[in-house]
Coordinates of C-alpha atoms and ligand atoms in Angstrom, one line a residue:
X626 CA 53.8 97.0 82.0
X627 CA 57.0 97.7 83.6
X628 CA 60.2 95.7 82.2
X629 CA 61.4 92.7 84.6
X630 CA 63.9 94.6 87.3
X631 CA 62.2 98.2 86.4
X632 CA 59.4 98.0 89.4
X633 CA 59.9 101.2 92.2
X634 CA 60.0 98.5 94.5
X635 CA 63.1 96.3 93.1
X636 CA 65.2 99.7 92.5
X637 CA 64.3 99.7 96.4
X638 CA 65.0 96.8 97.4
X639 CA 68.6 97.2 95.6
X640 CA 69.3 100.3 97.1
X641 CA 68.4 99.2 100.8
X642 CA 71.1 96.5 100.2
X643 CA 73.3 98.6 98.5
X644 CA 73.1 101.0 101.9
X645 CA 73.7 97.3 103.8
X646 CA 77.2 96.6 101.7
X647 CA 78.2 100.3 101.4
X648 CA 77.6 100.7 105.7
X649 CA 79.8 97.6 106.1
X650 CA 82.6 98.9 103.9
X651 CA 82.8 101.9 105.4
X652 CA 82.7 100.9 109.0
X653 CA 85.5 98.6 108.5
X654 CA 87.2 100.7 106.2
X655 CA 87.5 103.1 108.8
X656 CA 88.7 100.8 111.0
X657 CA 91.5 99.6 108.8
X658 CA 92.4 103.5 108.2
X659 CA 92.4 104.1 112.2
X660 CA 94.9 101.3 112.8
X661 CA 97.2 102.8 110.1
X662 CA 97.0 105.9 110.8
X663 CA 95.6 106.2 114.3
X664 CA 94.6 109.6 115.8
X665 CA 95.0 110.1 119.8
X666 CA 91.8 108.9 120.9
X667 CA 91.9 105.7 118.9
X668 CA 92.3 102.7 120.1
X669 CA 92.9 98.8 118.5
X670 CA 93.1 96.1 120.7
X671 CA 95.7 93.1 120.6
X672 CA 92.9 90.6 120.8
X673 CA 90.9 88.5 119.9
X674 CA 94.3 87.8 117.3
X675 CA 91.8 87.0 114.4
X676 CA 89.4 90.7 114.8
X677 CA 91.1 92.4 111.9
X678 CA 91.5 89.3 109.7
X679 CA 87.2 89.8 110.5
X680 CA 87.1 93.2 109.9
X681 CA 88.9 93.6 106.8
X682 CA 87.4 90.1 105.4
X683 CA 83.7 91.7 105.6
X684 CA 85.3 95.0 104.1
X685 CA 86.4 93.0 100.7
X686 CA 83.4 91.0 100.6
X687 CA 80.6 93.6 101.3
X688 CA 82.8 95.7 98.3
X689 CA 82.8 93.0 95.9
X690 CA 78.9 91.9 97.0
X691 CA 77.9 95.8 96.4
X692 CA 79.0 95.2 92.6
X693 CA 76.5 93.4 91.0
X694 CA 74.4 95.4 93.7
X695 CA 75.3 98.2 92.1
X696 CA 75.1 97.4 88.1
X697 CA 71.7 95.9 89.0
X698 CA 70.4 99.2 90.5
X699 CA 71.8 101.1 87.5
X700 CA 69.7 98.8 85.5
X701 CA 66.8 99.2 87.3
X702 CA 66.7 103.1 87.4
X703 CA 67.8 103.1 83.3
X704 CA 65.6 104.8 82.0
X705 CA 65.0 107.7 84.8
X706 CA 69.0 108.0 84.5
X707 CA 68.3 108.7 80.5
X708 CA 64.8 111.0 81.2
X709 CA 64.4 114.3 79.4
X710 CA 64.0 117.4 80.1
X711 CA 67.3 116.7 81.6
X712 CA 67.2 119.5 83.9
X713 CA 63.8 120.5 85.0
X714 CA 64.4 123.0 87.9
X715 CA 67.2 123.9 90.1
X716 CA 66.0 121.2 93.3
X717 CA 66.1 118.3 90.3
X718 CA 69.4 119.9 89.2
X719 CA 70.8 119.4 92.4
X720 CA 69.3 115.8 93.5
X721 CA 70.8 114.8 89.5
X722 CA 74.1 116.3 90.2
X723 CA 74.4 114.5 93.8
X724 CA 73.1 111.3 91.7
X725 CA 76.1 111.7 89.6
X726 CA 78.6 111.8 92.4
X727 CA 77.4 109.0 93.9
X728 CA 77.3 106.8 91.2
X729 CA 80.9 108.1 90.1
X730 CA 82.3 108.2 93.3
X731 CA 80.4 104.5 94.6
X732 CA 81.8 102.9 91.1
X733 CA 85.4 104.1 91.5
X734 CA 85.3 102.9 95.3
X735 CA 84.2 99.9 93.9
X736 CA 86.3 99.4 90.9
X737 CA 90.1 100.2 92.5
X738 CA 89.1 98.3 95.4
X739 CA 89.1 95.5 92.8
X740 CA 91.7 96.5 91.3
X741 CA 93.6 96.4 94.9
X742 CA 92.8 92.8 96.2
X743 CA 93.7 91.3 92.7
X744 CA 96.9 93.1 93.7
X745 CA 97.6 95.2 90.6
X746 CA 97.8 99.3 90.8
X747 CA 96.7 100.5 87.2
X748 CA 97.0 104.0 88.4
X749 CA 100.1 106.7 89.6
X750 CA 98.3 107.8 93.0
X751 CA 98.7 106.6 96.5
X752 CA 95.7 104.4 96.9
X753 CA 95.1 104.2 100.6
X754 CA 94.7 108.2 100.5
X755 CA 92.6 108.5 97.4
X756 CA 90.3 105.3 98.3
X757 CA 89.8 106.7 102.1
X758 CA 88.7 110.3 100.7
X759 CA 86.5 109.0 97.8
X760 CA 85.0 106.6 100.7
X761 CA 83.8 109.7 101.9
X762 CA 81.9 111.4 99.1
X763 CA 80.4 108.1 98.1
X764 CA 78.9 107.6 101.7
X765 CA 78.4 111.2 102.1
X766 CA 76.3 111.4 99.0
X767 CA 74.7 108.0 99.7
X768 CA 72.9 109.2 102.7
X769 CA 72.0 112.3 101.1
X770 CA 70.5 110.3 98.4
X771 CA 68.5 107.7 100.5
X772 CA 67.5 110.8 102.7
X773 CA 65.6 111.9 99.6
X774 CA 64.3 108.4 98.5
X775 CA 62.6 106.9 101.7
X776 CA 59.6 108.2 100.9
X777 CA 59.4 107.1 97.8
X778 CA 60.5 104.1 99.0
X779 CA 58.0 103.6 101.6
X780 CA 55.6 104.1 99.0
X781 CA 56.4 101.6 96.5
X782 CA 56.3 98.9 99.3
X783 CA 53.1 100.2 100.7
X784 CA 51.2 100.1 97.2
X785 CA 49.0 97.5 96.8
X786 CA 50.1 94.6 94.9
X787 CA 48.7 94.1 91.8
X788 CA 45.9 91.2 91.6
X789 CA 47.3 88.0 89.8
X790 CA 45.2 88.2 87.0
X791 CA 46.6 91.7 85.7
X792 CA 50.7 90.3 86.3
X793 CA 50.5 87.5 83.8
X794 CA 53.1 84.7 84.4
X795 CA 55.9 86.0 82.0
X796 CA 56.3 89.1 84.2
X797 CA 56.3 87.2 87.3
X798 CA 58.8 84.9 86.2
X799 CA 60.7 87.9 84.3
X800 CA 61.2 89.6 87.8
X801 CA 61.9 86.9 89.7
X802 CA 64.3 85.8 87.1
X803 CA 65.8 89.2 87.6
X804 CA 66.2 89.2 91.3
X805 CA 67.8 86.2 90.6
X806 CA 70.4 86.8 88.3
X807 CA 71.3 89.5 90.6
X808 CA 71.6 87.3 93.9
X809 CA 73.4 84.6 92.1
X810 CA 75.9 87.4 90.5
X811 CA 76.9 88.2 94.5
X812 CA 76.8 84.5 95.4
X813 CA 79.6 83.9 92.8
X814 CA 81.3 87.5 93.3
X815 CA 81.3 86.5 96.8
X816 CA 82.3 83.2 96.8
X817 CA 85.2 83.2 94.8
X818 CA 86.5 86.1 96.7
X819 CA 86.0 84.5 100.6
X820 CA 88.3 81.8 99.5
X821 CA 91.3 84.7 99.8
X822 CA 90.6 84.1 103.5
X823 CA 88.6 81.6 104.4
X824 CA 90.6 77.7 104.0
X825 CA 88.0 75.8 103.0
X826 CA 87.0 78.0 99.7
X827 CA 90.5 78.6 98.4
X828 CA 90.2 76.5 95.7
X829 CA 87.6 78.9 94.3
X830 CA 89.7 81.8 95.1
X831 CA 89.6 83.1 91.2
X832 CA 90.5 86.8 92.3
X833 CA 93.2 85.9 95.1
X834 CA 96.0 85.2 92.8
X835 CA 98.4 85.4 95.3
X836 CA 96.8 83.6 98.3
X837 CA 97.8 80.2 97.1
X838 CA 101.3 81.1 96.5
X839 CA 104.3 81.5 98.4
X840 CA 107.2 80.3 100.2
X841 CA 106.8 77.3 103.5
X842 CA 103.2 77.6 102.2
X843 CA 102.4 81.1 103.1
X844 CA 101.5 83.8 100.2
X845 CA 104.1 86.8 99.9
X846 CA 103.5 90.1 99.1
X847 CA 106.7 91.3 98.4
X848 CA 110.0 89.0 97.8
X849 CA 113.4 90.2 99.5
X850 CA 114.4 90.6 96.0
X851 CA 111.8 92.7 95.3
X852 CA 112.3 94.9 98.8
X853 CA 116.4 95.0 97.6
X854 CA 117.3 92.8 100.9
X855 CA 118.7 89.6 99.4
X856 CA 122.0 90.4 100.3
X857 CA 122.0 92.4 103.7
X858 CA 119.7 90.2 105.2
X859 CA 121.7 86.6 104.8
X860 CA 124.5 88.6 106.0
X861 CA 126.4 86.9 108.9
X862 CA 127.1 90.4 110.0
X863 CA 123.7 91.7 110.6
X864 CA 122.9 92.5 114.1
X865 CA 119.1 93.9 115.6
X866 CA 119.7 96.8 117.0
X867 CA 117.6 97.7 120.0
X868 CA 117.4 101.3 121.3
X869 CA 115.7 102.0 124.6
X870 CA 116.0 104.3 127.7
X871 CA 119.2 102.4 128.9
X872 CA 121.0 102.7 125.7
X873 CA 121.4 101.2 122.6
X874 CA 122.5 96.6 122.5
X875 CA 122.7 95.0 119.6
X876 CA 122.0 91.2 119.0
X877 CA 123.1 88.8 116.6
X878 CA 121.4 86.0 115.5
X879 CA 122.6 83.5 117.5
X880 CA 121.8 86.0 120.4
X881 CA 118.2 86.7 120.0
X882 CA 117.8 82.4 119.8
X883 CA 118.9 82.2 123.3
X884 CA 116.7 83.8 124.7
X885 CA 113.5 81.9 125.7
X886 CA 111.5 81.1 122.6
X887 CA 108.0 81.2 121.9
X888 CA 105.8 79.7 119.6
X889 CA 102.4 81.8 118.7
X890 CA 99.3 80.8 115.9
X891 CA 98.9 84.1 114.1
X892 CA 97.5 85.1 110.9
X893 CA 99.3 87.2 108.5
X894 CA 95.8 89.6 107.4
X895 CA 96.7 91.1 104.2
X896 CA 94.5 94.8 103.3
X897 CA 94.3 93.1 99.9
X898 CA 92.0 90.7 101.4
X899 CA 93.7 87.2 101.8
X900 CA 94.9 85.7 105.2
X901 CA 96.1 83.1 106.4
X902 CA 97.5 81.0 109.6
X903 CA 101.0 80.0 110.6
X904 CA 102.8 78.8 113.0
X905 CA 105.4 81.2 114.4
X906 CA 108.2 81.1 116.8
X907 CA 110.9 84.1 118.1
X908 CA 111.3 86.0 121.2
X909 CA 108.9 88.2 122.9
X910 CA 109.1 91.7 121.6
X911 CA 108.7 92.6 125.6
X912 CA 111.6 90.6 126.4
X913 CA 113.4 92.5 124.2
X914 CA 112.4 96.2 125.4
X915 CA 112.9 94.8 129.1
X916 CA 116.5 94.2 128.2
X917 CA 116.5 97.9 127.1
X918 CA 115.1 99.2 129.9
X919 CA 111.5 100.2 128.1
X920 CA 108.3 101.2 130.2
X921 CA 105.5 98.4 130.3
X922 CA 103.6 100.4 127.9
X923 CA 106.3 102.1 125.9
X924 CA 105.5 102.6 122.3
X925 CA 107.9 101.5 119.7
X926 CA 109.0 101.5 116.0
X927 CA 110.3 98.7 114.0
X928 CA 112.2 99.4 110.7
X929 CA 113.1 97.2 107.9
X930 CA 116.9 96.5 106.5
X931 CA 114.2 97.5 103.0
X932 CA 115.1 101.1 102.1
X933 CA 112.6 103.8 103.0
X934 CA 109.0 103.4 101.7
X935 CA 105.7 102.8 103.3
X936 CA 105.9 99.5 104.1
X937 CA 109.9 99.9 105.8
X938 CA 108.8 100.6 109.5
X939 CA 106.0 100.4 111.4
X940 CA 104.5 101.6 114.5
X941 CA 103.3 98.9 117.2
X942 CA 101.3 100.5 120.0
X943 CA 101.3 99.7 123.5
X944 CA 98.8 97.0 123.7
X945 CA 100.5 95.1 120.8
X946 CA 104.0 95.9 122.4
X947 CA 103.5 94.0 125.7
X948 CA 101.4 91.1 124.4
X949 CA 102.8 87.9 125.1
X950 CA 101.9 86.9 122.0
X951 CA 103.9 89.7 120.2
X952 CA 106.9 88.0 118.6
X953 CA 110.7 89.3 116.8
X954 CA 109.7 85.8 114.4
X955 CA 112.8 83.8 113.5
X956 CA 110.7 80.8 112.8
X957 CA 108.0 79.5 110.8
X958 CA 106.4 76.7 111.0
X959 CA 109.6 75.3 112.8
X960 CA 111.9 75.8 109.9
X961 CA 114.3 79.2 109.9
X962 CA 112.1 82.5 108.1
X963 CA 112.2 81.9 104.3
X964 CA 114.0 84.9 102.9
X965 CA 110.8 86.4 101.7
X966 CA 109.2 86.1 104.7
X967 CA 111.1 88.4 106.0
X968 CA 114.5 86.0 107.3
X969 CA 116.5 86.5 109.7
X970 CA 113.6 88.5 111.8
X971 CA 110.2 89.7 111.7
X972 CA 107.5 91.4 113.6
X973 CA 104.4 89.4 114.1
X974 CA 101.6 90.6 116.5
X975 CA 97.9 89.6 116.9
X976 CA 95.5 91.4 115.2
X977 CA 96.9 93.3 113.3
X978 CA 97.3 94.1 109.5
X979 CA 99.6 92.0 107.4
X980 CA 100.8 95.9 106.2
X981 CA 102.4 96.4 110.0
X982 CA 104.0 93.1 110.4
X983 CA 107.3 94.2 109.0
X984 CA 110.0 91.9 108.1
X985 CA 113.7 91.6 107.3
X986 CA 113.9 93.8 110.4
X987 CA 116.7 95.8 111.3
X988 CA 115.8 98.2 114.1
X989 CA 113.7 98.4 117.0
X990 CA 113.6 102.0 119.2
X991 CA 111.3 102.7 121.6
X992 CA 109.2 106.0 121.0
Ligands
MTE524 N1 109.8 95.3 105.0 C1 108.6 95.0 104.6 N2 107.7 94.3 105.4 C2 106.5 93.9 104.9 C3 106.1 94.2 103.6 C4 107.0 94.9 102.8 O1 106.7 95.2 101.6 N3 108.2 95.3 103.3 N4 104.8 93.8 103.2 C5 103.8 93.7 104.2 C6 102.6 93.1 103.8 S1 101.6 94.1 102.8 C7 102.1 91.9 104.2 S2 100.6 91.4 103.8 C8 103.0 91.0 104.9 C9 103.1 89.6 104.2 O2 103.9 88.8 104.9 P1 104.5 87.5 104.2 O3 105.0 87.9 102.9 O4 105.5 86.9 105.1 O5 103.3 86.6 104.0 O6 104.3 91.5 105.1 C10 104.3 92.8 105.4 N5 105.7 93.2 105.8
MO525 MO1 99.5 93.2 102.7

């Protein structure tokens, strides 16, 4: 008799979902990594304005739902994990080494991810680097591993199940208990973590410490004071300055309200995981590059009065440029931008990351 969890056919059945959770991560991982750091060929679009809030919400969710996928699957393959001889010729070598890079590589995919959306960086290396390239091996050696298992796989479902009167009750109840244990563990894991971006479940938000808080009710990542830009950006004497085939203009506050004002729902889609609506109003980044004399589809960088760092400038491509809905913010939800959201001026676009919607901007030049 085989302990409850311990059947081929459960270790199966975990794996198969674990291959579900891990594909979804990756696909949208990707995604998230092409936007940031797009090569020529790739290509985001500006809508629909909620895509990447999508994408990247089924990227934390199928992470934190491959957890107790994962610790489940450990447990059902114990005891082959702990079998002796430990090496019993050079093919098992090798399918126990790529065994041990997955489950290192899957676990610390896993583990800063978590780390990540509860917002806290326990380590000295740049994570969106070191997460991408372990993404990799994990998936790499995840096909190579289910490549090898699908015939034993096939196998275990195909055997004949045993006849009732040989499975007793307690084992039937032992590994349905088990199964169940496991899909209430992702139910929870899963729960509490949607509630970083979908309304309804914030409440139960446990790991989204900082979607609830925040200035005119939107969460912050970083404060002005934290980004150094209390003082330069309630300045009276800072200006936007705009550079563009016909020269360089700069505008003052006052300047960039007379032109025609827009007002644009948007999320703000934080990597991290949370989102969340608002109401934003400013002038039309095209406007703008018009006044400049900018191509319809030029290219262009917006930089931060925050000194240089990752998060100072971004890059908003063509598409996002000339969207209407594209918008130098000076408003949200009616009231001027709260210092830390970025006062006197931000970038907000449609689908995009929260990462590129820069504020406390200081600089816009067409590429
Ligand atoms: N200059 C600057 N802009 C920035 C950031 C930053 O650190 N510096 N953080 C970004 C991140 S990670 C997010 S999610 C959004 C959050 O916007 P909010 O604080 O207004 O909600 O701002 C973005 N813009
Ligand atoms: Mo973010």
């Amino acid at each position: 008799m085989t302990r409850a969890g311990r059947e081929p056919v459960t270790a199966g059945h975990l794996g198969m979902w674990l291959a579900v959770t891990f594909g979804l991560c990756m696909i949208t991982g990707l995604i998230s990594h092409g936007i940031q750091h797009p090569p020529g060929w790739f290509h985001w679009p500006s809508r629909p304005v909620n895509l990447y809030r999508v994408t990247q919400g089924v990227h934390v969710i199928s992470g934190i739902a491959a957890i107790p996928l994962l610790a489940a699957k450990l447990w059902s393959v114990a005891p082959k994990l702990f079998e002796r001889p430990v090496v019993r010729s050079l093919p098992h070598l090798l399918e126990r080494l790529s065994l041990l890079v997955l489950v290192t590589s899957a676990s610390f995919e896993l583990l800063t991810g978590l780390f990540n959306i509860a917002q806290n960086y326990p380590w000295n290396f740049y994570f969106p680097q070191v997460h991408f390239a372990v993404g990799w091996i994990a998936v790499g050696s995840l096909l190579l591993h289910a490549a090898v298992k699908i015939p034993v796989f096939r196998r275990a479902l195909g055997e004949p199940r045993e006849p009732a009167a040989q499975r007793g009750p307690g084992r039937l109840v032992s590994r349905r208990g088990f199964l169940g244990v496991t899909a209430l563990s992702v139910g929870t894991a899963v729960t509490v973590t949607a509630g970083m971006t979908v309304p309804w479940l914030r409440e139960v938000a446990v790991l989204g410490t900082r979607s609830r808080l925040g200035a005119q009710g939107l969460p912050v990542n970083r404060t002005a004071a934290a980004a150094g830009v209390l003082d330069s950006a309630q300045d009276t004497g800072w200006r936007l300055e705009v550079r563009g085939p016909r020269g360089v203009r700069t505008f003052s506050l006052p300047e960039l309200e007379s032109f025609t004002q827009f007002t644009a729902e948007l999320p703000i889609a934080c990597v991290e995981g949370w989102s969340q609506q608002a109401v934003w109003s400013g002038v039309r980044l095209a406007d703008v590059l018009r006044a400049v004399g900018a191509p319809a589809d030029a290219q262009v960088r917006v930089s931060s009065l925050e000194a240089a760092g990752p998060y100072s400038s971004s890059v908003v491509a063509p598409t996002h440029a000339a969207d209407p809905l594209t918008l130098l913010a000076l408003r949200l939800g009616g009231e001027p931008l709260h210092p830390d959201h970025g006062f006197p001026c931000r970038l907000i676009a449609p689908n995009r990351p929260g990462v590129m919607q820069t504020k406390w901007l200081r600089r816009v030049e067409v590429l």
